């Protein structure tokens, strides 16, 4: 699990530079900064942040969100297409739910919802949520009900012990028209 105790190792592993207890890295003109003194996670200003609950050191899951955003930027996603903590009303009682990351496409349409979870050998929130998803849909499918235009749902985790490792389950949220046509022709 990524924690406060190993975060500096994770950041060094990812190529962040230490400047007076601020770990900084710029990817495609987007700057990510970890401020150890204030225990804050600072994302590029282009990322829309709906709620700052993932912008601090208070929960290990916040480090997974940070690492995932870092990975998205490294893969070439634009910061202006990322939103953190978008909120939806869920269920009959309109209880609010917040996904960790919403990725939009070049036309600003919802493309991918990512839910980040911690993992370790003793207590994996990632495995628990994957099991919930298979039983009753879990959090991601609740968000999908509110954001039906999204193309993919992703359950994501990352872990660190000597090196950074990540795991994800990606679910296509639209029909495969070619497959459906083939099945139709077979009937």
Short mmCIF file of C-alpha atoms in Angstrom, two decimals:
data_model
loop_
_atom_site.label_atom_id
_atom_site.label_comp_id
_atom_site.label_asym_id
_atom_site.label_seq_id
_atom_site.Cartn_x
_atom_site.Cartn_y
_atom_site.Cartn_z
CA UNK A 1 0.00 0.00 0.00
CA UNK A 2 1.20 3.52 -0.69
CA UNK A 3 1.36 5.39 2.64
CA UNK A 4 2.94 8.51 4.12
CA UNK A 5 5.84 6.27 5.16
CA UNK A 6 6.80 5.15 1.64
CA UNK A 7 5.42 8.07 -0.39
CA UNK A 8 8.86 9.68 -0.84
CA UNK A 9 10.18 6.42 -2.31
CA UNK A 10 7.18 6.24 -4.64
CA UNK A 11 7.73 9.82 -5.80
CA UNK A 12 11.44 9.24 -6.40
CA UNK A 13 10.55 6.05 -8.30
CA UNK A 14 8.19 8.12 -10.51
CA UNK A 15 10.89 10.71 -11.24
CA UNK A 16 9.75 13.53 -8.95
CA UNK A 17 12.43 15.99 -7.81
CA UNK A 18 12.74 17.00 -4.16
CA UNK A 19 12.88 20.78 -3.72
CA UNK A 20 12.74 21.70 -0.01
CA UNK A 21 10.26 18.96 0.92
CA UNK A 22 8.19 19.70 -2.17
CA UNK A 23 8.24 16.89 -4.69
CA UNK A 24 7.65 18.25 -8.19
CA UNK A 25 7.28 16.78 -11.66
CA UNK A 26 6.13 18.37 -14.90
CA UNK A 27 4.56 16.19 -17.59
CA UNK A 28 3.63 17.84 -20.91
CA UNK A 29 3.58 21.29 -19.23
CA UNK A 30 1.34 20.05 -16.37
CA UNK A 31 2.92 20.28 -12.92
CA UNK A 32 2.19 17.87 -10.08
CA UNK A 33 3.41 18.82 -6.61
CA UNK A 34 3.43 17.06 -3.25
CA UNK A 35 3.90 19.49 -0.35
CA UNK A 36 5.18 17.52 2.64
CA UNK A 37 5.13 20.44 5.06
CA UNK A 38 1.40 21.06 4.51
CA UNK A 39 0.64 17.43 3.62
CA UNK A 40 -1.10 18.52 0.44
CA UNK A 41 -1.40 17.06 -3.03
CA UNK A 42 -1.41 19.76 -5.70
CA UNK A 43 -2.72 18.93 -9.14
CA UNK A 44 -2.31 20.99 -12.34
CA UNK A 45 -4.69 23.95 -12.37
CA UNK A 46 -6.25 22.60 -15.58
CA UNK A 47 -7.74 19.63 -13.72
CA UNK A 48 -11.25 20.37 -12.49
CA UNK A 49 -11.42 19.54 -8.79
CA UNK A 50 -14.96 19.32 -7.44
CA UNK A 51 -13.94 18.50 -3.88
CA UNK A 52 -10.51 18.69 -2.23
CA UNK A 53 -10.97 15.47 -0.22
CA UNK A 54 -8.32 13.70 -2.33
CA UNK A 55 -5.85 16.61 -2.16
CA UNK A 56 -4.27 15.75 1.19
CA UNK A 57 -2.50 12.96 3.07
CA UNK A 58 -5.50 11.97 5.23
CA UNK A 59 -6.28 8.66 3.46
CA UNK A 60 -3.97 6.22 1.64
CA UNK A 61 -6.52 6.08 -1.21
CA UNK A 62 -5.58 9.69 -2.02
CA UNK A 63 -2.09 8.49 -2.98
CA UNK A 64 -3.64 5.93 -5.35
CA UNK A 65 -5.70 8.71 -6.98
CA UNK A 66 -2.55 10.83 -7.30
CA UNK A 67 -0.57 7.97 -8.85
CA UNK A 68 -3.43 7.27 -11.27
CA UNK A 69 -3.58 10.94 -12.36
CA UNK A 70 0.20 10.83 -12.83
CA UNK A 71 -0.17 7.71 -15.00
CA UNK A 72 -2.95 9.32 -17.09
CA UNK A 73 -0.81 12.41 -17.73
CA UNK A 74 2.18 10.23 -18.62
CA UNK A 75 0.00 8.34 -21.13
CA UNK A 76 -0.87 11.65 -22.80
CA UNK A 77 -4.28 12.48 -21.38
CA UNK A 78 -4.81 16.23 -21.12
CA UNK A 79 -5.26 17.71 -17.66
CA UNK A 80 -8.25 19.72 -18.92
CA UNK A 81 -10.01 16.41 -19.66
CA UNK A 82 -9.67 15.19 -16.06
CA UNK A 83 -12.05 15.85 -13.19
CA UNK A 84 -11.52 14.78 -9.59
CA UNK A 85 -14.38 13.90 -7.28
CA UNK A 86 -17.32 14.57 -9.65
CA UNK A 87 -20.53 14.15 -7.68
CA UNK A 88 -23.78 12.42 -8.61
CA UNK A 89 -27.04 11.87 -6.75
CA UNK A 90 -27.53 8.16 -6.19
CA UNK A 91 -30.60 6.14 -5.32
CA UNK A 92 -34.09 7.15 -4.26
CA UNK A 93 -32.86 9.13 -1.27
CA UNK A 94 -30.56 11.10 -3.63
CA UNK A 95 -27.56 10.29 -1.47
CA UNK A 96 -24.45 11.74 -3.10
CA UNK A 97 -21.69 9.66 -4.58
CA UNK A 98 -18.30 10.84 -5.79
CA UNK A 99 -16.14 9.00 -8.26
CA UNK A 100 -12.42 9.54 -7.93
CA UNK A 101 -11.65 10.48 -11.54
CA UNK A 102 -13.77 11.31 -14.58
CA UNK A 103 -11.94 11.42 -17.91
CA UNK A 104 -13.55 13.29 -20.81
CA UNK A 105 -12.86 12.89 -24.52
CA UNK A 106 -11.76 15.61 -26.94
CA UNK A 107 -15.39 16.73 -27.38
CA UNK A 108 -15.74 17.09 -23.58
CA UNK A 109 -18.03 14.04 -23.33
CA UNK A 110 -17.68 11.61 -20.42
CA UNK A 111 -15.34 8.82 -21.52
CA UNK A 112 -14.05 6.94 -18.49
CA UNK A 113 -14.91 6.79 -14.78
CA UNK A 114 -12.13 5.57 -12.50
CA UNK A 115 -12.64 4.42 -8.92
CA UNK A 116 -9.36 4.08 -7.01
CA UNK A 117 -8.88 1.71 -4.10
CA UNK A 118 -6.03 0.73 -1.80
CA UNK A 119 -4.56 -2.72 -1.75
CA UNK A 120 -2.26 -4.75 0.44
CA UNK A 121 -1.89 -8.40 1.35
CA UNK A 122 -4.05 -8.15 4.49
CA UNK A 123 -6.89 -5.79 3.63
CA UNK A 124 -7.51 -5.04 -0.03
CA UNK A 125 -10.26 -2.49 -0.64
CA UNK A 126 -9.61 -3.14 -4.34
CA UNK A 127 -10.55 -6.83 -4.06
CA UNK A 128 -13.56 -6.04 -1.85
CA UNK A 129 -14.89 -3.54 -4.40
CA UNK A 130 -14.25 -5.91 -7.31
CA UNK A 131 -16.31 -8.55 -5.49
CA UNK A 132 -19.11 -6.00 -4.87
CA UNK A 133 -19.06 -5.05 -8.55
CA UNK A 134 -19.58 -8.68 -9.54
CA UNK A 135 -22.36 -9.14 -6.97
CA UNK A 136 -24.43 -5.98 -7.36
CA UNK A 137 -22.51 -3.51 -9.52
CA UNK A 138 -20.72 -1.68 -6.71
CA UNK A 139 -19.84 2.00 -6.81
CA UNK A 140 -18.83 2.23 -10.47
CA UNK A 141 -22.13 0.96 -11.80
CA UNK A 142 -23.96 3.42 -9.54
CA UNK A 143 -22.00 6.24 -11.18
CA UNK A 144 -22.66 4.73 -14.61
CA UNK A 145 -26.41 4.98 -13.96
CA UNK A 146 -25.94 8.74 -13.60
CA UNK A 147 -23.45 9.16 -16.45
CA UNK A 148 -24.75 6.76 -19.11
CA UNK A 149 -22.68 8.27 -21.93
CA UNK A 150 -19.44 7.03 -20.43
CA UNK A 151 -17.61 4.43 -22.55
CA UNK A 152 -15.54 2.67 -19.88
CA UNK A 153 -15.53 2.00 -16.15
CA UNK A 154 -12.26 1.29 -14.38
CA UNK A 155 -11.46 -0.05 -10.92
CA UNK A 156 -7.83 0.89 -10.21
CA UNK A 157 -5.21 0.28 -7.56
CA UNK A 158 -1.49 0.76 -7.15
CA UNK A 159 0.90 -0.63 -4.57
CA UNK A 160 4.53 -0.11 -3.66
CA UNK A 161 7.05 -2.52 -2.23
CA UNK A 162 10.46 -1.87 -3.81
CA UNK A 163 8.72 -0.93 -7.06
CA UNK A 164 5.38 0.53 -8.09
CA UNK A 165 2.80 -1.89 -9.42
CA UNK A 166 -0.72 -1.17 -10.58
CA UNK A 167 -3.73 -3.28 -11.40
CA UNK A 168 -7.04 -2.39 -12.96
CA UNK A 169 -10.23 -3.89 -14.25
CA UNK A 170 -11.68 -2.03 -17.22
CA UNK A 171 -15.27 -2.63 -18.25
CA UNK A 172 -16.57 -1.57 -21.65
CA UNK A 173 -19.87 0.24 -21.07
CA UNK A 174 -21.27 0.10 -24.60
CA UNK A 175 -22.38 -2.62 -26.97
CA UNK A 176 -20.01 -4.16 -29.48
CA UNK A 177 -22.12 -3.58 -32.59
CA UNK A 178 -19.98 -5.82 -34.79
CA UNK A 179 -20.37 -8.76 -32.39
CA UNK A 180 -24.12 -8.18 -32.13
CA UNK A 181 -24.47 -8.17 -35.93
CA UNK A 182 -22.54 -11.45 -36.16
CA UNK A 183 -24.82 -13.03 -33.56
CA UNK A 184 -27.88 -11.74 -35.40
CA UNK A 185 -26.69 -13.34 -38.65
CA UNK A 186 -26.14 -16.67 -36.88
CA UNK A 187 -29.75 -16.81 -35.65
#
